[in-house]
CSV table of C-alpha atoms in Angstrom, one decimal:
chain,number,residue,atom,x,y,z
D,1,MET,CA,-29.6,-16.3,-3.7
D,2,MET,CA,-30.2,-12.3,-4.0
D,3,LYS,CA,-27.9,-11.1,-1.2
D,4,ARG,CA,-25.4,-13.8,-3.0
D,5,LYS,CA,-25.5,-12.1,-6.4
D,6,ALA,CA,-25.6,-8.5,-5.0
D,7,PHE,CA,-22.1,-9.6,-2.5
D,8,TRP,CA,-21.0,-10.1,-5.9
D,9,LEU,CA,-22.5,-7.5,-7.8
D,10,ALA,CA,-20.4,-5.6,-5.3
D,11,PHE,CA,-17.4,-7.1,-5.4
D,12,ARG,CA,-16.6,-5.9,-9.0
D,13,GLU,CA,-17.8,-3.2,-8.5
D,14,ASN,CA,-15.4,-2.1,-5.7
D,15,PRO,CA,-11.6,-2.6,-6.3
D,16,TYR,CA,-10.3,-0.1,-4.3
D,17,ARG,CA,-12.9,-1.1,-1.7
D,18,ASN,CA,-11.2,-4.8,-1.8
D,19,ILE,CA,-7.7,-4.1,-2.2
D,20,PHE,CA,-8.1,-2.4,0.5
D,21,VAL,CA,-9.7,-4.6,2.5
D,22,ALA,CA,-6.9,-7.0,1.9
D,23,LEU,CA,-4.3,-4.9,3.1
D,24,GLY,CA,-6.1,-4.4,6.4
D,25,VAL,CA,-6.5,-8.3,6.8
D,26,VAL,CA,-2.2,-9.0,5.8
D,27,ILE,CA,-1.7,-5.4,8.2
D,28,VAL,CA,-3.5,-7.2,10.8
D,29,PHE,CA,-2.4,-10.9,10.3
D,30,ASP,CA,0.8,-9.6,11.1
D,31,ALA,CA,0.7,-7.6,14.0
D,32,LEU,CA,-0.8,-11.1,15.6
D,33,ALA,CA,1.3,-12.8,13.9
D,34,PRO,CA,4.3,-14.0,16.9
D,35,ASN,CA,7.3,-11.7,16.6
D,36,ASP,CA,9.9,-15.3,15.4
D,37,PHE,CA,7.4,-16.0,13.3
D,38,ALA,CA,6.6,-12.4,11.4
D,39,ARG,CA,10.2,-11.8,10.9
D,40,GLY,CA,12.4,-12.8,7.5
D,41,ARG,CA,10.6,-14.5,5.2
D,42,PHE,CA,7.1,-14.4,7.2
D,43,ALA,CA,7.6,-10.4,6.3
D,44,ASP,CA,8.5,-11.1,2.1
D,45,LEU,CA,5.0,-13.5,1.5
D,46,MET,CA,3.7,-10.6,3.0
D,47,LEU,CA,3.7,-8.2,0.6
D,48,VAL,CA,3.5,-11.2,-2.0
D,49,ALA,CA,0.1,-11.6,0.0
D,50,ILE,CA,-0.3,-7.4,-0.8
D,51,PHE,CA,0.8,-7.6,-4.8
D,52,ALA,CA,-0.5,-10.6,-5.4
D,53,ALA,CA,-4.3,-8.1,-4.0
D,54,ALA,CA,-2.9,-5.4,-6.2
D,55,LEU,CA,-2.5,-7.6,-9.3
D,56,ILE,CA,-5.4,-9.6,-9.3
D,57,GLU,CA,-7.6,-6.4,-9.1
D,58,THR,CA,-6.4,-3.7,-11.6
D,59,VAL,CA,-6.1,-6.8,-14.4
D,60,ARG,CA,-10.0,-7.3,-13.3
D,61,THR,CA,-10.5,-4.1,-13.9
D,62,ARG,CA,-8.6,-4.0,-17.1
D,63,HIS,CA,-6.9,-0.2,-16.3
D,64,ASN,CA,-3.3,-1.1,-17.7
D,65,ALA,CA,-3.4,-4.8,-16.9
D,66,SER,CA,-1.5,-5.5,-19.7
D,67,ALA,CA,1.2,-2.8,-17.9
D,68,ALA,CA,0.6,-4.4,-14.8
D,69,ILE,CA,0.7,-8.4,-15.6
D,70,MET,CA,3.9,-7.0,-17.3
D,71,LEU,CA,6.1,-4.8,-14.1
D,72,GLY,CA,2.9,-7.6,-11.4
D,73,LEU,CA,4.4,-11.0,-12.2
D,74,PRO,CA,7.8,-10.1,-11.8
D,75,ALA,CA,7.5,-8.3,-8.9
D,76,ILE,CA,5.8,-11.5,-7.3
D,77,ILE,CA,8.2,-14.0,-8.8
D,78,LEU,CA,11.7,-11.5,-7.8
D,79,ARG,CA,10.1,-11.7,-3.7
D,80,VAL,CA,9.4,-15.1,-3.9
D,81,VAL,CA,12.6,-15.7,-5.0
D,82,VAL,CA,13.8,-13.5,-2.7
D,83,ALA,CA,12.0,-14.8,1.3
D,84,PHE,CA,13.6,-18.3,0.0
D,85,ALA,CA,17.0,-17.6,-1.5
D,86,GLU,CA,20.5,-16.5,0.6
D,87,ASP,CA,20.8,-12.5,0.8
D,88,SER,CA,22.9,-11.9,-2.4
D,89,PRO,CA,23.3,-7.1,-3.2
D,90,SER,CA,22.1,-8.0,-6.9
D,91,ILE,CA,19.6,-10.2,-6.0
D,92,ASN,CA,18.3,-7.9,-4.1
D,93,GLY,CA,19.3,-4.7,-5.9
D,94,LEU,CA,16.9,-6.1,-8.9
D,95,THR,CA,14.0,-6.9,-6.0
D,96,LEU,CA,14.2,-3.2,-5.2
D,97,LEU,CA,14.1,-1.3,-8.7
D,98,VAL,CA,11.5,-4.4,-9.9
D,99,ASN,CA,9.2,-4.1,-6.5
D,100,GLY,CA,9.3,-0.5,-6.5
D,101,LEU,CA,8.8,0.1,-9.5
D,102,PHE,CA,5.6,-1.8,-9.6
D,103,ILE,CA,4.5,-0.3,-6.6
D,104,GLY,CA,5.2,3.4,-7.9
D,105,PHE,CA,2.8,1.8,-10.9
D,106,LEU,CA,-0.2,0.9,-8.6
D,107,ILE,CA,-0.1,4.2,-6.7
D,108,TRP,CA,0.2,6.0,-11.0
D,109,ASN,CA,-2.3,4.2,-11.7
D,110,LEU,CA,-4.9,4.7,-8.2
D,111,LEU,CA,-4.4,8.6,-8.7
D,112,HIS,CA,-5.2,8.3,-12.3
D,113,ASP,CA,-8.3,6.7,-12.1
D,114,LEU,CA,-9.4,8.8,-9.4
D,115,ALA,CA,-9.2,11.4,-11.3
D,116,THR,CA,-10.8,10.2,-14.5
D,117,ASP,CA,-12.6,7.5,-13.5
D,118,ASP,CA,-15.5,8.1,-12.8
D,119,ARG,CA,-16.8,6.1,-9.8
D,120,SER,CA,-18.4,7.0,-6.8
D,121,THR,CA,-17.0,9.0,-4.1
D,122,GLY,CA,-16.7,6.5,-1.3
D,123,GLU,CA,-15.1,4.6,-3.6
D,124,ARG,CA,-12.8,7.0,-4.7
D,125,ILE,CA,-11.9,7.6,-1.0
D,126,PHE,CA,-10.8,4.0,-0.7
D,127,GLY,CA,-8.7,4.6,-3.5
D,128,ALA,CA,-6.5,6.8,-1.8
D,129,LEU,CA,-6.3,4.7,1.2
D,130,CYS,CA,-5.2,2.2,-1.1
D,131,ALA,CA,-2.1,5.0,-2.5
D,132,TYR,CA,-1.4,6.0,1.4
D,133,VAL,CA,-0.8,2.9,1.9
D,134,PHE,CA,1.4,1.7,-0.8
D,135,ILE,CA,3.8,5.0,-0.3
D,136,GLY,CA,4.3,4.0,2.7
D,137,LEU,CA,5.2,0.1,2.2
D,138,PHE,CA,7.3,2.3,-1.8
D,139,PHE,CA,9.3,4.4,1.1
D,140,ALA,CA,9.9,1.3,3.7
D,141,LEU,CA,11.8,0.1,0.6
D,142,ILE,CA,13.3,2.4,-0.3
D,143,TYR,CA,14.9,2.1,3.5
D,144,THR,CA,15.7,-1.2,4.1
D,145,HIS,CA,17.4,-1.3,1.4
D,146,MET,CA,20.0,1.9,1.8
D,147,GLU,CA,20.8,0.7,5.4
D,148,TYR,CA,21.0,-3.0,3.7
D,149,ARG,CA,23.3,-1.6,1.6
D,150,GLN,CA,25.4,0.7,3.7
D,151,PRO,CA,25.0,-0.3,7.7
D,152,GLY,CA,25.2,2.5,9.9
D,153,THR,CA,22.6,5.0,7.7
D,154,PHE,CA,20.2,5.0,10.3
D,155,ALA,CA,20.0,4.7,13.8
D,156,GLY,CA,18.5,2.7,16.8
D,157,LEU,CA,18.0,-0.1,15.3
D,158,VAL,CA,17.9,-3.4,17.7
D,159,GLY,CA,20.7,-6.6,16.7
D,160,GLU,CA,23.7,-6.9,15.0
D,161,PRO,CA,25.0,-4.3,12.2
D,162,GLY,CA,24.6,-6.0,8.8
D,163,LEU,CA,21.5,-7.9,8.8
D,164,PRO,CA,19.6,-9.2,6.2
D,165,GLU,CA,17.2,-7.9,4.2
D,166,ALA,CA,14.3,-9.8,5.1
D,167,ASN,CA,14.9,-8.6,8.7
D,168,LEU,CA,15.6,-5.0,8.0
D,169,TYR,CA,12.2,-5.0,6.1
D,170,PRO,CA,9.5,-5.3,8.8
D,171,VAL,CA,11.6,-2.4,10.9
D,172,PHE,CA,12.3,-0.2,8.7
D,173,THR,CA,7.9,-0.5,7.5
D,174,HIS,CA,7.1,0.3,10.7
D,175,PHE,CA,9.8,3.7,10.3
D,176,SER,CA,8.4,4.4,7.0
D,177,PHE,CA,4.2,4.9,8.3
D,178,VAL,CA,5.9,6.6,11.5
D,179,THR,CA,7.8,9.4,10.0
D,180,LEU,CA,4.0,8.7,6.9
D,181,THR,CA,2.2,9.8,9.5
D,182,THR,CA,4.7,11.9,11.5
D,183,LEU,CA,3.6,9.8,14.7
D,184,GLY,CA,7.4,10.0,15.3
D,185,TYR,CA,8.5,7.7,18.0
D,186,GLY,CA,12.2,8.3,17.5
D,187,ASP,CA,13.1,5.1,19.1
D,188,ILE,CA,14.6,4.3,14.6
D,189,THR,CA,16.8,8.3,13.5
D,190,PRO,CA,18.3,8.9,9.7
D,191,VAL,CA,21.3,9.3,9.9
D,192,ALA,CA,22.8,9.6,6.5
D,193,GLU,CA,22.4,13.2,5.1
D,194,HIS,CA,20.1,11.2,1.8
D,195,ALA,CA,18.3,9.4,4.2
D,196,ARG,CA,17.4,12.4,6.7
D,197,THR,CA,15.8,13.7,3.6
D,198,LEU,CA,13.8,10.6,2.4
D,199,ALA,CA,12.6,10.9,5.9
D,200,TRP,CA,11.5,14.5,5.6
D,201,PHE,CA,9.6,13.9,2.2
D,202,GLU,CA,7.7,10.9,3.6
D,203,ALA,CA,6.9,13.3,6.8
D,204,LEU,CA,6.0,15.8,4.5
D,205,LEU,CA,4.1,13.9,1.7
D,206,GLY,CA,1.8,12.1,4.2
D,207,GLN,CA,0.8,14.8,5.9
D,208,LEU,CA,0.5,16.9,2.3
D,209,TYR,CA,-1.8,13.8,0.3
D,210,LEU,CA,-3.7,14.0,3.8
D,211,ALA,CA,-5.1,17.6,3.6
D,212,VAL,CA,-5.5,17.5,-0.3
D,213,MET,CA,-6.3,14.2,-1.7
D,214,VAL,CA,-8.1,12.2,1.0
D,215,ALA,CA,-10.2,15.7,2.8
D,216,GLY,CA,-11.3,16.4,-0.8
D,217,PHE,CA,-12.3,13.3,-2.0
D,218,VAL,CA,-14.5,12.8,2.4
D,219,ALA,CA,-15.4,15.7,1.7
D,220,ALA,CA,-16.6,14.9,-2.0
D,221,HIS,CA,-18.7,12.6,-0.4
D,222,ILE,CA,-19.7,14.0,2.5
D,223,SER,CA,-21.8,16.4,-0.5
D,224,GLU,CA,-23.0,14.1,-2.6
D,225,ASN,CA,-25.1,12.1,0.2
D,226,MET,CA,-26.2,16.0,1.5
D,227,ARG,CA,-27.8,16.3,-1.9
D,228,LYS,CA,-29.0,13.1,-2.7
D,229,SER,CA,-30.9,13.3,1.2
D,230,ARG,CA,-32.7,16.2,-0.6
D,231,ASP,CA,-33.2,15.0,-3.7
D,232,ASP,CA,-35.1,12.0,-1.9
D,233,PRO,CA,-36.6,13.2,1.1
D,234,PRO,CA,-37.5,9.8,2.9
D,235,SER,CA,-41.2,8.5,1.2
D,236,ARG,CA,-44.4,8.5,4.0
D,237,GLY,CA,-46.4,6.4,5.1
D,238,SER,CA,-50.0,6.2,3.5
D,239,ASP,CA,-52.5,8.2,5.8
């Protein structure tokens, strides 16, 4: 009973950790799913699951809950509509806008809370990592819509030009995180000038974010643990 109570207490007090775990589950599930299953509609539903987890945790912590609901619910609904409806430039454009606004809000809300909220450094590390993943998803949405609206913006895509946007999103999720981490496989290459600019900006942002934001929280966490170990020396057994 005490263990269950401690579990739920930790669950309530660690919203960023909960979001990060949800992101990890979705990513692992997407990686292990068969290729024919993990295309198109499945990718949209995975994004819906991520949005839902982030929305629930944001509302539960009551940090800008009303804004989260106003942006999150339309983002989830439109993503579901896109998953089951035929491709439409107008609906896809609206979905991109709403989804982008919601992801942008999540990133801002996370970073704002990390800078002003009184949370443990361990929880702040999870929050910073969540924001990092959302940055990658945000750029993936933009790349997807760029190629959908103007086929040929990127070179190296497998398949016929003019693929449905739902089939493009998993491809550009891969490209976005390869770019964000500066891994650079080179299998997909931006051809249009605006796509190149966006790609190098994402690569620069990803490196600065890890070097400044995440590294800063990790250093603070190590310092906090060292201070605690000095202040609370291990108790000695009775002679």
